[in-house]
PDB file of N, CA, C and O in Angstrom:
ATOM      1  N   UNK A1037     -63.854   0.411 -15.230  1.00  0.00           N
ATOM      2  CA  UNK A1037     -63.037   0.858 -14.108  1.00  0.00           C
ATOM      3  C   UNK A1037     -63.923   0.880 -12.861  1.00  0.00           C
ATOM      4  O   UNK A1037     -64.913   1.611 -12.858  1.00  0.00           O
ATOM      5  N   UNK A1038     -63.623   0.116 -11.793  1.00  0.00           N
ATOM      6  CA  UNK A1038     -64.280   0.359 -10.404  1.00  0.00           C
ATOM      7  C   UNK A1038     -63.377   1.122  -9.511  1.00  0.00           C
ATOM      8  O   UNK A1038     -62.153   1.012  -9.429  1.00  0.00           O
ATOM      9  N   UNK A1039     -64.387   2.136  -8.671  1.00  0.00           N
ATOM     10  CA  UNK A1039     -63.477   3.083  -7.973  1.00  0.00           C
ATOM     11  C   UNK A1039     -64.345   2.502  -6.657  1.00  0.00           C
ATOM     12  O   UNK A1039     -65.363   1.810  -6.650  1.00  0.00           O
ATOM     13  N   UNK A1040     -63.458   3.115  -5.412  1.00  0.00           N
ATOM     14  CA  UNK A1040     -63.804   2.854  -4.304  1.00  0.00           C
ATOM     15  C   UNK A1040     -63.060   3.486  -3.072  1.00  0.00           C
ATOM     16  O   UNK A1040     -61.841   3.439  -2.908  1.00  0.00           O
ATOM     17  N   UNK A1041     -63.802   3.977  -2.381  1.00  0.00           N
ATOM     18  CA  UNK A1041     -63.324   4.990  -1.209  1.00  0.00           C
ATOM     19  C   UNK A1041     -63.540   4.857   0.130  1.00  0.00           C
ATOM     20  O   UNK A1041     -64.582   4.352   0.546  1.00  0.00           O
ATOM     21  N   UNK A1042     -62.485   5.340   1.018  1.00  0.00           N
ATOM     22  CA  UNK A1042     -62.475   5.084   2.256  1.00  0.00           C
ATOM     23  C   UNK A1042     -62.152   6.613   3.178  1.00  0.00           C
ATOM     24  O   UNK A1042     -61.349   7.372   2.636  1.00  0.00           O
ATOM     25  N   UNK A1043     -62.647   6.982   4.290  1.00  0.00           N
ATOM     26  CA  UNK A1043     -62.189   8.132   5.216  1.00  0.00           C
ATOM     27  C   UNK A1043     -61.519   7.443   6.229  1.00  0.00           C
ATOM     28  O   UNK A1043     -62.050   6.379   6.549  1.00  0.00           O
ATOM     29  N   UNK A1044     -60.520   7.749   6.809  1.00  0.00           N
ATOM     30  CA  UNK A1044     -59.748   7.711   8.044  1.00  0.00           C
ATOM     31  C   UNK A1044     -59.300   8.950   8.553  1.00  0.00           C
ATOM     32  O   UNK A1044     -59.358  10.056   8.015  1.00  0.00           O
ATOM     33  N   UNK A1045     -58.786   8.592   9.800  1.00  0.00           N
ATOM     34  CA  UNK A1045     -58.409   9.668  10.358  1.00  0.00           C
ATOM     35  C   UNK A1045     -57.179   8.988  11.109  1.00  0.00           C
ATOM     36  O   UNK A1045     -57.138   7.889  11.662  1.00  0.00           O
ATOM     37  N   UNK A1046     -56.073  10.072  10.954  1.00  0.00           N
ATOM     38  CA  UNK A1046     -54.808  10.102  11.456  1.00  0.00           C
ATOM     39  C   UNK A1046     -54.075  10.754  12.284  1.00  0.00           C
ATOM     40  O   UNK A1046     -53.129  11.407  11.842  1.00  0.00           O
ATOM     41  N   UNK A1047     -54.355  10.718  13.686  1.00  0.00           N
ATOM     42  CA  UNK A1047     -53.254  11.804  14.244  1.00  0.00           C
ATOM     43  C   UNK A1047     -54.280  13.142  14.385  1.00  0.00           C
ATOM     44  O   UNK A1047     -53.708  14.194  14.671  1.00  0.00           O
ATOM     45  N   UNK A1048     -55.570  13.185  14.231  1.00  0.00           N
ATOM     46  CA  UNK A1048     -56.924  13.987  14.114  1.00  0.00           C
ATOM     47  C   UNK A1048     -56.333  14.531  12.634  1.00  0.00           C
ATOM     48  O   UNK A1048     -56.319  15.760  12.565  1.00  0.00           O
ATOM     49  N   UNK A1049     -55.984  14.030  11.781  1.00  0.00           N
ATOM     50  CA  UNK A1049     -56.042  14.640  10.480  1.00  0.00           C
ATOM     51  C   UNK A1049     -57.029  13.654   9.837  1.00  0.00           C
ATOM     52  O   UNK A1049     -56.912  12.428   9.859  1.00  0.00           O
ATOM     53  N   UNK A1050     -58.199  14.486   9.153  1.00  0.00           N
ATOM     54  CA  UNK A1050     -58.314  13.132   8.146  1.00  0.00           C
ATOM     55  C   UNK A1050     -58.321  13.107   6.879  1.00  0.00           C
ATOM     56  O   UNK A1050     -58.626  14.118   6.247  1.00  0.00           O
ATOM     57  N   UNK A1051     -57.984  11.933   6.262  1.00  0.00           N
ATOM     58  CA  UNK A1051     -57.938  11.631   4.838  1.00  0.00           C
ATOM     59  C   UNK A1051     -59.063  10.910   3.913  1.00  0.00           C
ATOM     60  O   UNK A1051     -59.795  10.089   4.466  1.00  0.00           O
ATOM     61  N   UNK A1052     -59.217  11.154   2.658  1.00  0.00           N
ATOM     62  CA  UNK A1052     -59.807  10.784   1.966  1.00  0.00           C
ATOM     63  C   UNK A1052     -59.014   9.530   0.883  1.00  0.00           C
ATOM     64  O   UNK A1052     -58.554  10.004  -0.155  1.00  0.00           O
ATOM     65  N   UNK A1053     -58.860   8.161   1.058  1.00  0.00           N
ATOM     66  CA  UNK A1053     -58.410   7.218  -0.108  1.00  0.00           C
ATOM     67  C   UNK A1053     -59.212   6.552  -0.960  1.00  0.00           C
ATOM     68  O   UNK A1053     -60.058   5.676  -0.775  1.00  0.00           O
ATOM     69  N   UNK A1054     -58.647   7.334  -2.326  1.00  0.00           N
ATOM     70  CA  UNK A1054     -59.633   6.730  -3.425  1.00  0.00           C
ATOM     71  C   UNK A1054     -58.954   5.673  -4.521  1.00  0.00           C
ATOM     72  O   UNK A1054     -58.066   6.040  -5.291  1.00  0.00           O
ATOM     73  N   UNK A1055     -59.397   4.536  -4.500  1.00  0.00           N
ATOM     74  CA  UNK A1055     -58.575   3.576  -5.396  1.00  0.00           C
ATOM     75  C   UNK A1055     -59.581   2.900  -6.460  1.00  0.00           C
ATOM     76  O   UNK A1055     -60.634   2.327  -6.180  1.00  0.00           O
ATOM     77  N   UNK A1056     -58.988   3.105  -7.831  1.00  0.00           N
ATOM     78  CA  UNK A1056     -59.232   2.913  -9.095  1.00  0.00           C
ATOM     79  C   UNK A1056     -58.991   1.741  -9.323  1.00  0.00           C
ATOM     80  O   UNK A1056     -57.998   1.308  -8.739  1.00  0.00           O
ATOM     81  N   UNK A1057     -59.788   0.724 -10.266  1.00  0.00           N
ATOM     82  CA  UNK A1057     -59.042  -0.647 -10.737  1.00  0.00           C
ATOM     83  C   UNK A1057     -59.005  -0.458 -12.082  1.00  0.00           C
ATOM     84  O   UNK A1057     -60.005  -0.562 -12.792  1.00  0.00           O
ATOM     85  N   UNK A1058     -58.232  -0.264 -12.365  1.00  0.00           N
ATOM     86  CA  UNK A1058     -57.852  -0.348 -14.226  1.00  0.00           C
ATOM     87  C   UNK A1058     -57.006  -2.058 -14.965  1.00  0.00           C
ATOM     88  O   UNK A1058     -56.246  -2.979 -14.667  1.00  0.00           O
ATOM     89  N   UNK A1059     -57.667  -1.634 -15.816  1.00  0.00           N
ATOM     90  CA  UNK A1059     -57.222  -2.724 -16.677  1.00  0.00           C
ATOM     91  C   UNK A1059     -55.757  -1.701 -17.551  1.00  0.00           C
ATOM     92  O   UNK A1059     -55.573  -0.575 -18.013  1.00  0.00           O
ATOM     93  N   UNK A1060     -54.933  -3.131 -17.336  1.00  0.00           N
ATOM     94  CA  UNK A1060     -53.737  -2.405 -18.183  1.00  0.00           C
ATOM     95  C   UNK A1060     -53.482  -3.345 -19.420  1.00  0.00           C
ATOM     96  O   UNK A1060     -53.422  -4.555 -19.202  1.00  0.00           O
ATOM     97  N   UNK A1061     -53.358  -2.962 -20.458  1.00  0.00           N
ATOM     98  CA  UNK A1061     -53.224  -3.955 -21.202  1.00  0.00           C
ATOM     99  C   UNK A1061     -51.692  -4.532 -21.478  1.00  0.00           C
ATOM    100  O   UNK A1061     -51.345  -5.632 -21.907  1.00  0.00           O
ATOM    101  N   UNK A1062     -50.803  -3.229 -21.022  1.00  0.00           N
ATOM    102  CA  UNK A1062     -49.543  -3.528 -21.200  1.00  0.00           C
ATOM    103  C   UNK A1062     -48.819  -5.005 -20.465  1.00  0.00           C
ATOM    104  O   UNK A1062     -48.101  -5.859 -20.985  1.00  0.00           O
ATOM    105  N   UNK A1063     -49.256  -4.903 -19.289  1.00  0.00           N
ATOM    106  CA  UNK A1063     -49.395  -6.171 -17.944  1.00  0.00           C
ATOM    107  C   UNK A1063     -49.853  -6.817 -18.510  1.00  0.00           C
ATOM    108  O   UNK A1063     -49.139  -7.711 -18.962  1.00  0.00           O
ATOM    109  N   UNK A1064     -51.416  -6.829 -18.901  1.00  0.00           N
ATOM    110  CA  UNK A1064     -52.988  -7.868 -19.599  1.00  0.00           C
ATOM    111  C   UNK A1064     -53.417  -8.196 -18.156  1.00  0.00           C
ATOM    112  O   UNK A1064     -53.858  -9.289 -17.798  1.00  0.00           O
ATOM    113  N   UNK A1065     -53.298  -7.502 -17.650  1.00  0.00           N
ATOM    114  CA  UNK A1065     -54.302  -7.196 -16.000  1.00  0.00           C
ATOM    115  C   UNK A1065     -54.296  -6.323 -15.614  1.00  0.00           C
ATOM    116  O   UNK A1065     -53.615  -5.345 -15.923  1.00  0.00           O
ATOM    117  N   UNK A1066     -55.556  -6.529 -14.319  1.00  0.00           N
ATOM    118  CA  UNK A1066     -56.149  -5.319 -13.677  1.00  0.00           C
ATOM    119  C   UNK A1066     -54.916  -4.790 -12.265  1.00  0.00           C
ATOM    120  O   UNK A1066     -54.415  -5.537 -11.425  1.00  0.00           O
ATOM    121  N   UNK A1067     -54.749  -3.561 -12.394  1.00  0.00           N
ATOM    122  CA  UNK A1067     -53.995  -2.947 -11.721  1.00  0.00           C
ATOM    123  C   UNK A1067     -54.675  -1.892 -10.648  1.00  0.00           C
ATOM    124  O   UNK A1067     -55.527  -1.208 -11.216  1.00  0.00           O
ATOM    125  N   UNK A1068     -54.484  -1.492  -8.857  1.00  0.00           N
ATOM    126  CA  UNK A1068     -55.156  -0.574  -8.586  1.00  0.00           C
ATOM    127  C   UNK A1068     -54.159   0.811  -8.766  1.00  0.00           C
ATOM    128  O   UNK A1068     -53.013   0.849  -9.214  1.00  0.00           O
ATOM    129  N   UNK A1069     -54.707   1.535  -8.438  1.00  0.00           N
ATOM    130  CA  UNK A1069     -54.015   3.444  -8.218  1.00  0.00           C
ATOM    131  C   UNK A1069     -54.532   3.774  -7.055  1.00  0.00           C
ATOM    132  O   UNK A1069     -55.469   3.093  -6.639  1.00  0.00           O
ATOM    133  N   UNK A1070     -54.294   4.314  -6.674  1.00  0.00           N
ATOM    134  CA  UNK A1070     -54.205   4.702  -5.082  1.00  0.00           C
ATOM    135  C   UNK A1070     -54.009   6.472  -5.159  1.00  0.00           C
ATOM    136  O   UNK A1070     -53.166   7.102  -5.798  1.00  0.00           O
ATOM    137  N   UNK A1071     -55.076   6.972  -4.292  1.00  0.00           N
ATOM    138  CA  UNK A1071     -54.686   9.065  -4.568  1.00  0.00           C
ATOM    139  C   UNK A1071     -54.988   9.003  -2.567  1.00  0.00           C
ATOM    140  O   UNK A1071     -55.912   8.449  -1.972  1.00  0.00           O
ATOM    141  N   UNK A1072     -54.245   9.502  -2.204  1.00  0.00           N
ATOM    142  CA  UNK A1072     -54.507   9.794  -0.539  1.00  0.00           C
ATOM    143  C   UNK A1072     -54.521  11.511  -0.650  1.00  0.00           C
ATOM    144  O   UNK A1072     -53.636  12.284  -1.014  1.00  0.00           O
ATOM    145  N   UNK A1073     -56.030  11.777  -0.135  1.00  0.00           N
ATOM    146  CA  UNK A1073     -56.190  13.296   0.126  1.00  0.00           C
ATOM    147  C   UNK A1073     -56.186  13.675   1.494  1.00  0.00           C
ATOM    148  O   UNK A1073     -56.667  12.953   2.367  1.00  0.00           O
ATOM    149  N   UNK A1074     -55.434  15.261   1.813  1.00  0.00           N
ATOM    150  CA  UNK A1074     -56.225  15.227   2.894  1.00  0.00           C
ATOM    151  C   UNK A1074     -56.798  16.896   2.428  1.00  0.00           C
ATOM    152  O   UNK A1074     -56.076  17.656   1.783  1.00  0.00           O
ATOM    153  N   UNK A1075     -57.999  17.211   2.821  1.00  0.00           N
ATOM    154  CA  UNK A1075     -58.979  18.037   2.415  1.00  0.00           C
ATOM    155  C   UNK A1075     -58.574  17.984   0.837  1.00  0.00           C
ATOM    156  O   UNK A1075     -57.839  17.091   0.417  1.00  0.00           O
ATOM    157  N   UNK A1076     -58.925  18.657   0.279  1.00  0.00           N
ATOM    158  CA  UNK A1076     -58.778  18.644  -1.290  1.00  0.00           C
ATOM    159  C   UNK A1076     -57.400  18.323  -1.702  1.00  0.00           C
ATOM    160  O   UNK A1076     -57.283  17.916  -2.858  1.00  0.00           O
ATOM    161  N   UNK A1077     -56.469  18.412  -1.079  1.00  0.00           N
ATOM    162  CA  UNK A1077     -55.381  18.149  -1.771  1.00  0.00           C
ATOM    163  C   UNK A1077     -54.464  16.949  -1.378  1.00  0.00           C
ATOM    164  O   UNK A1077     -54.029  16.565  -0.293  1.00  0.00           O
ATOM    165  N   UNK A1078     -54.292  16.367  -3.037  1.00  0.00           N
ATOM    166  CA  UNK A1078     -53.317  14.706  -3.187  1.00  0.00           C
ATOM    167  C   UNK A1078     -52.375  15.247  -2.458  1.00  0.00           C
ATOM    168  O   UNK A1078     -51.822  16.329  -2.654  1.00  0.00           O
ATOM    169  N   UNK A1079     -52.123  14.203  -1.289  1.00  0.00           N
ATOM    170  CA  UNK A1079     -50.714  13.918  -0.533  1.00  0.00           C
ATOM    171  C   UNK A1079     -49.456  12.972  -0.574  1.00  0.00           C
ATOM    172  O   UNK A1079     -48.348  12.889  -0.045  1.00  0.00           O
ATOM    173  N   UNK A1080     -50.591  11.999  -1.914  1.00  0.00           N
ATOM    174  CA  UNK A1080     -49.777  10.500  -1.398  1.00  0.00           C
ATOM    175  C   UNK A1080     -50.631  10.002  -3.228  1.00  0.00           C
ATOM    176  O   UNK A1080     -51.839   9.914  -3.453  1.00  0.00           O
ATOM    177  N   UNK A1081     -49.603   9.795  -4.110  1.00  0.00           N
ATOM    178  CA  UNK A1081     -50.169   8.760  -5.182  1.00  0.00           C
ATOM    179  C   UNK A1081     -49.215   7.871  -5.619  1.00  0.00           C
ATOM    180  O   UNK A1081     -48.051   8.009  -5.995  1.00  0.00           O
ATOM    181  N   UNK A1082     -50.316   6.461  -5.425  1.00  0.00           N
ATOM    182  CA  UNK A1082     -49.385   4.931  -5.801  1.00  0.00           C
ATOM    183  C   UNK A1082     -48.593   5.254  -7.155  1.00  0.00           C
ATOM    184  O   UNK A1082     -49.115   5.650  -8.197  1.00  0.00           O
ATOM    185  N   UNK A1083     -47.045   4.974  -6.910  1.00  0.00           N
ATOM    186  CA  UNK A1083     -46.358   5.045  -8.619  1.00  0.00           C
ATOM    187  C   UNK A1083     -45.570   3.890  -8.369  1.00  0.00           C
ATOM    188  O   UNK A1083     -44.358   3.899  -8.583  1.00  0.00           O
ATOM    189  N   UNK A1084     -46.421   2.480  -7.748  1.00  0.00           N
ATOM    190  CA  UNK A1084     -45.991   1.071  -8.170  1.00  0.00           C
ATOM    191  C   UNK A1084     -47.178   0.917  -8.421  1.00  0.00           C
ATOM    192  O   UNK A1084     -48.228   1.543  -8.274  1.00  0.00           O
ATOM    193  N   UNK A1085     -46.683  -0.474  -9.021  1.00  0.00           N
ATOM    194  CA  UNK A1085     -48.224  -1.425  -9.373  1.00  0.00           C
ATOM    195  C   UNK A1085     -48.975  -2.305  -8.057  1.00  0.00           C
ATOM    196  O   UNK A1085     -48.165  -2.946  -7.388  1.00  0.00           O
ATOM    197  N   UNK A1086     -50.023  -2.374  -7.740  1.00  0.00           N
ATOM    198  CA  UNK A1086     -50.979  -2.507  -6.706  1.00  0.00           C
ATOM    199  C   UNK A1086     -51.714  -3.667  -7.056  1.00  0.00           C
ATOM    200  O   UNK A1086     -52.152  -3.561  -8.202  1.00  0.00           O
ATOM    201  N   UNK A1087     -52.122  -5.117  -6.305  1.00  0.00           N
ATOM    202  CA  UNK A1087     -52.142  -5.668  -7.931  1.00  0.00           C
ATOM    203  C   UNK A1087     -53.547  -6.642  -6.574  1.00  0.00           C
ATOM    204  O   UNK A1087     -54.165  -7.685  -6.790  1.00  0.00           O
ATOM    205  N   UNK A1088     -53.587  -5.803  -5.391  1.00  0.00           N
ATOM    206  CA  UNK A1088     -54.898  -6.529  -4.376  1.00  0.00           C
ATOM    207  C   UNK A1088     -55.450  -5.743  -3.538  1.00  0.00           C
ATOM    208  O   UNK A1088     -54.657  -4.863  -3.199  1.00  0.00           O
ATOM    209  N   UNK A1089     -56.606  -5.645  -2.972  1.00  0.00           N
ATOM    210  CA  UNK A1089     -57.216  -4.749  -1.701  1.00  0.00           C
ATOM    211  C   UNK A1089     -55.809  -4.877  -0.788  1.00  0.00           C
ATOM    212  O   UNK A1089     -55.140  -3.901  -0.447  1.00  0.00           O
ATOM    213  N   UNK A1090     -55.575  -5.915  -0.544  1.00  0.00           N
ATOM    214  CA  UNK A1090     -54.684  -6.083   0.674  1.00  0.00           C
ATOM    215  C   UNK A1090     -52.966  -5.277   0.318  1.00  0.00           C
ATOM    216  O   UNK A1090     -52.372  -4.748   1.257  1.00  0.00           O
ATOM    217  N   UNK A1091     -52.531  -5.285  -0.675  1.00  0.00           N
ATOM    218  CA  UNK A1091     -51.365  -4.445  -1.395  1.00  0.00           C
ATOM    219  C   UNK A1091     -51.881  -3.235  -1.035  1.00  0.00           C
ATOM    220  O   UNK A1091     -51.135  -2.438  -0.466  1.00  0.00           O
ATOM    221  N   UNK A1092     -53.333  -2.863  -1.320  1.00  0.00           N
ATOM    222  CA  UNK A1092     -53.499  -1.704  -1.858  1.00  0.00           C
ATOM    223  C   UNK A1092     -53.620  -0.893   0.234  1.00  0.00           C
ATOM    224  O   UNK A1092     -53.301   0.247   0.572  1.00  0.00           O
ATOM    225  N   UNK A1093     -54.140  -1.958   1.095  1.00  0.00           N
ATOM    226  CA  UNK A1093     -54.391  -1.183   2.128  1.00  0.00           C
ATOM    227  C   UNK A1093     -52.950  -1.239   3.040  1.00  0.00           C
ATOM    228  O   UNK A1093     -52.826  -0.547   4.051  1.00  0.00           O
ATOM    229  N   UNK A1094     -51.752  -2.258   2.496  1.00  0.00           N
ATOM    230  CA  UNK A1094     -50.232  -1.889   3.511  1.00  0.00           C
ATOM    231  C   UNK A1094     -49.794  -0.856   2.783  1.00  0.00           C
ATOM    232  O   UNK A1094     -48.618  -0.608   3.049  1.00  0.00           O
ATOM    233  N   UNK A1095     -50.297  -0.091   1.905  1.00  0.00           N
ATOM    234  CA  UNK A1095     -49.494   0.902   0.993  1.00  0.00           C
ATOM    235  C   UNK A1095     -50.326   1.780   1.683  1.00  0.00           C
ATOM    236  O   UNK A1095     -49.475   2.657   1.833  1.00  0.00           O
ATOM    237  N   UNK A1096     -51.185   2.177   2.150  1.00  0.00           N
ATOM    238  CA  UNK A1096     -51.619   3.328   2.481  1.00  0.00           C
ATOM    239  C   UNK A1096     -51.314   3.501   4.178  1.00  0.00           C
ATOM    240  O   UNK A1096     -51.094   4.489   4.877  1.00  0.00           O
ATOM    241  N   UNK A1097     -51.400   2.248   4.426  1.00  0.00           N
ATOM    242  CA  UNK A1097     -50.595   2.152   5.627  1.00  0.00           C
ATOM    243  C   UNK A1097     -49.320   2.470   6.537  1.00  0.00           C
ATOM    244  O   UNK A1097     -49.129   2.798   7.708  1.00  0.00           O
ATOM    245  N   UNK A1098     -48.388   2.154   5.179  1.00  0.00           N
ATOM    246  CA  UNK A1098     -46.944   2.687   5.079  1.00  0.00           C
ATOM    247  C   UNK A1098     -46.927   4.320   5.246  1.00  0.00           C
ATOM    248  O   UNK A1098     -46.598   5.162   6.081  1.00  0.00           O
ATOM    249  N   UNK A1099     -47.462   4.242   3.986  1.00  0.00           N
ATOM    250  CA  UNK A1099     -47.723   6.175   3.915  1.00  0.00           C
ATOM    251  C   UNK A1099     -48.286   7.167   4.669  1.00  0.00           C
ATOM    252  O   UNK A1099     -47.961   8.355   4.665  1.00  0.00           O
ATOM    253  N   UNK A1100     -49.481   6.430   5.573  1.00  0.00           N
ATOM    254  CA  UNK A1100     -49.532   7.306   6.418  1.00  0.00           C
ATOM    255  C   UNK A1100     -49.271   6.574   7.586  1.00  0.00           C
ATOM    256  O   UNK A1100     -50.219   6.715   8.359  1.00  0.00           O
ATOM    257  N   UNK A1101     -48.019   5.543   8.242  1.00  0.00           N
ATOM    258  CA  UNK A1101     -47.415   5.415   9.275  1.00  0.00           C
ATOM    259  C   UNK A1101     -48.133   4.980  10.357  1.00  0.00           C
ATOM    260  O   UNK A1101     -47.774   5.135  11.524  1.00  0.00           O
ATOM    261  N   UNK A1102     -49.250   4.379   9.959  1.00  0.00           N
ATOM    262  CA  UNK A1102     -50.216   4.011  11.246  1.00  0.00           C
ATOM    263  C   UNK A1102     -50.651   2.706  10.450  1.00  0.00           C
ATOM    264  O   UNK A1102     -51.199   2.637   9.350  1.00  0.00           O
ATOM    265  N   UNK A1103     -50.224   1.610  11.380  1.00  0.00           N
ATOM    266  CA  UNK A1103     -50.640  -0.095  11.416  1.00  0.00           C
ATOM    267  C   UNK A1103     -51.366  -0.335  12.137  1.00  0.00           C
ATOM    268  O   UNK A1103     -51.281  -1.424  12.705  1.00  0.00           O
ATOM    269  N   UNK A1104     -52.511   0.650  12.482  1.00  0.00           N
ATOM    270  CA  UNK A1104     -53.715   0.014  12.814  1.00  0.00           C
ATOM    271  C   UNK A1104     -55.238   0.697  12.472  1.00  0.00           C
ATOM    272  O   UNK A1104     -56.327   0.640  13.044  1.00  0.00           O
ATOM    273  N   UNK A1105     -54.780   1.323  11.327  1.00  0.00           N
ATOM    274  CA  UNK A1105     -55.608   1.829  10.440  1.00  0.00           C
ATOM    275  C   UNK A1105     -57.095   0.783   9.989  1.00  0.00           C
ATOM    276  O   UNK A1105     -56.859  -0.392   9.707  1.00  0.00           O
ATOM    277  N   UNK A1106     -58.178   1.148   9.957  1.00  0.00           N
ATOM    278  CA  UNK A1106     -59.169   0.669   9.579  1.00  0.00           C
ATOM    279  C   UNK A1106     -60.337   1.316   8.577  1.00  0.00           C
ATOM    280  O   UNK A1106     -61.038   2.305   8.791  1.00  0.00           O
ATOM    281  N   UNK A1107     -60.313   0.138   7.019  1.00  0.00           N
ATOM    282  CA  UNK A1107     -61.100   0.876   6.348  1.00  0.00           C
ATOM    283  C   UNK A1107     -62.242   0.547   6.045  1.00  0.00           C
ATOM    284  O   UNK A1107     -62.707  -0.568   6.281  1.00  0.00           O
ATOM    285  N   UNK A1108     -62.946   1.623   5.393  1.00  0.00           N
ATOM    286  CA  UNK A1108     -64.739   1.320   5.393  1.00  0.00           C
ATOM    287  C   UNK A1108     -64.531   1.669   3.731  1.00  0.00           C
ATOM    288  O   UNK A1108     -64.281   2.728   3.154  1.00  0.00           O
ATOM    289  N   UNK A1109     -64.738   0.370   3.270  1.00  0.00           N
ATOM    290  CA  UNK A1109     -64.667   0.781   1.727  1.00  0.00           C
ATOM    291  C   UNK A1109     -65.859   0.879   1.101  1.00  0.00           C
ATOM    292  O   UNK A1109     -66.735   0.073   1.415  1.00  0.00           O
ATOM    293  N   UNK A1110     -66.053   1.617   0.363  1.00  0.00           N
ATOM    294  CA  UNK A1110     -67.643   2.631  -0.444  1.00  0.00           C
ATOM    295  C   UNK A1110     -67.757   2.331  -1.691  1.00  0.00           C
ATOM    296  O   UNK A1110     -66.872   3.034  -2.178  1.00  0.00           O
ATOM    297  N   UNK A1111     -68.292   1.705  -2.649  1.00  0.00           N
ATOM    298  CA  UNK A1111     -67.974   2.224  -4.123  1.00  0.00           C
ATOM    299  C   UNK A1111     -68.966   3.311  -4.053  1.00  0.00           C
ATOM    300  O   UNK A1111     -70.000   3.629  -3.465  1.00  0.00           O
ATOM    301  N   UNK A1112     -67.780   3.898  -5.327  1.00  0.00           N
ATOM    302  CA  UNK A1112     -67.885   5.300  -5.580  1.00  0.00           C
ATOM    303  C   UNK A1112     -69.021   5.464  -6.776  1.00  0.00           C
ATOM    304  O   UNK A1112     -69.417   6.570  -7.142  1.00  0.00           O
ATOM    305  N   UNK A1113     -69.426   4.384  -7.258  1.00  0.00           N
ATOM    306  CA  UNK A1113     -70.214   4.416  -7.812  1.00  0.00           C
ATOM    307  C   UNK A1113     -71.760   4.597  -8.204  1.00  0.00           C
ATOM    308  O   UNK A1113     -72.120   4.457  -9.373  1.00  0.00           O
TER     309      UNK A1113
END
């Protein structure tokens, strides 16, 4: 599993997005998950399938309502 994280800030709120790549075997591919925090607490978790960076960054996009969002992705590893 590779994880990987990004901070933004919204509206002076900011968030923490952490996205997982799992292997599903049910599919027989790798799928991401998506958790949007803001301070400790989940605001926002992917319950479709996510299936690219680029899926994975108009979905966080959507959710938090700002299309011109920019991320700095970290592994978490």
């Amino acid at each position: 599993m590779d994880e990987w994280t990004s901070q933004v800030v919204v509206n002076n709120i900011p968030y923490t997005i952490t996205v997982n790549r799992i292997y599903s075997p049910s599919y027989d591919e790798f799928l991401f998950e998506v958790e949007i925090r803001e301070k400790s607490e989940v605001v926002y978790t992917s319950s479709i399938n996510l299936y690219s960076k680029r899926e994975v960054e108009a979905w966080v996009r959507q959710r938090l309502n700002c299309e011109s969002i920019e991320f700095n992705w970290l592994d978490s590893e």
